[in-house]
Amino acid sequence: MPEIRNYTLNFGPQHPAAHGVLRLVLEMDGEVVERADPHIGLLHRGTEKLAESKPYNQTIGYMDRLDYVSMMCNEHGYVMAIEKLLGVEVPERAQYIRVMFDEITRILNHLMWLGAHGLDIGAMSMFLYCFREREDLMDCYEAVSGARLHATYYRPGGVARDLPDQMPKYEANRFRSAAQVKKQNEARDGSMLDFIEDFANRFPRCVDEYETLLTDNRIWKQRTVGIGVVTPERALQLGFTGPMLRGSNTEWDLRKNEPYEVYDRIDFDIPIGMNGDSYDRYLVRIEEMRQSNRIIKQCIDWLRVNKGPVITEDHKVAPPRRSEMKGDMEALIHHFKLFTEGFSLPAGESYAAVEHPKGEFGCYLVSDGANKPYRLKVRAAGFPHLAALDEMARGHMLSDVVALIGTQDIVFGEIDR
């Protein structure tokens, strides 16, 4: 009988399933994991320290680069912390736009998670299916902000600009015939709200396709059922939030428990799992995409009939309109001072948290009265989940570690900061 050998194994950072920059030191008894030690620091950019040397409004762009697949949700937590200290009122239309884009971001995040998680554990087709829908939502990001990823769209007091009246269209070229382009542009003839509504009507059928591929697939279930079980009590002790906590049969969602913006006026359900394993967390995120779609539809209905400002009229916080700035000296001075010095917050501290696609994303802001933070601390949603990887992996096989990293939906930008 061959003897079982003990190994100390480096899983990553070069491993394709280690999400780029995770170095996981595994102590193995044959093929069984005895200990998993996550090493972070290979992506550290000092975001919190950089914020101390920049005016408040120049740090919004850094938030996008934390969890770089949930960009606007990161911005939301940061601008809410500023608004709490400033005491600034956000116009109602801007609140609905924020909620709509939070949910668009949640779908974007879950599509990325589903495609990558599937690819990690052998479901190759999922990646292509998920990116098909991501493309439409990325076009929405680009239409409002000019950027497909790092939007910098949320601002203290509202959002940068109102929703555009038309969507960019495809043009015929040597790769696309006129007939193909006509079909691709069918949903782009109206306003941006028309385009998002068309997407929201199509999307449930797309989720059905994902479920057809995976939910009852016996190989998928063999790789996820009973893997990484976390009890409800242990999930709370470990500081889990978001789908990781809800997958462990605990109904906690900041959108319901501590509502912000207009979530208290919107009808949606919180999905929870029963067994706390990787399969339940998959089911929770799938259902979250359906619920996000419901929220988006309600926001579209409200935004169609309610016009109004999308950012505060206080020009100490928000820049004047470009037309005003070019014709009025006072507006020009406001514009100049805002983009060179920024604005000062009263001395004090605030904490604001949002229900980010990965869990609770919070910003703790300390102000000493200057135009830049004395201290910024980001409560990264994924950090406590990664800390629990050792406990979740013990006793599982090496191949299950890949499934566990996938089920935690780890993105290193926010964990390493």
XYZ file of N, CA, C and O in Angstrom, residues 30 42 163 315 385:
20
model
N -2.152 14.000 1.745
C -2.532 13.407 0.467
C -3.254 14.459 -0.356
O -2.688 15.494 -0.677
N -0.632 41.134 -2.510
C -0.036 41.202 -3.849
C -0.746 42.214 -4.758
O -0.311 42.457 -5.872
N -30.320 60.489 -17.085
C -30.272 59.381 -18.045
C -30.400 59.927 -19.469
O -31.239 60.799 -19.729
N -24.120 74.701 -4.842
C -22.907 74.731 -5.664
C -21.616 74.730 -4.845
O -20.526 74.775 -5.409
N -15.119 36.837 4.525
C -15.363 35.565 3.844
C -14.036 34.857 3.556
O -13.914 33.646 3.769
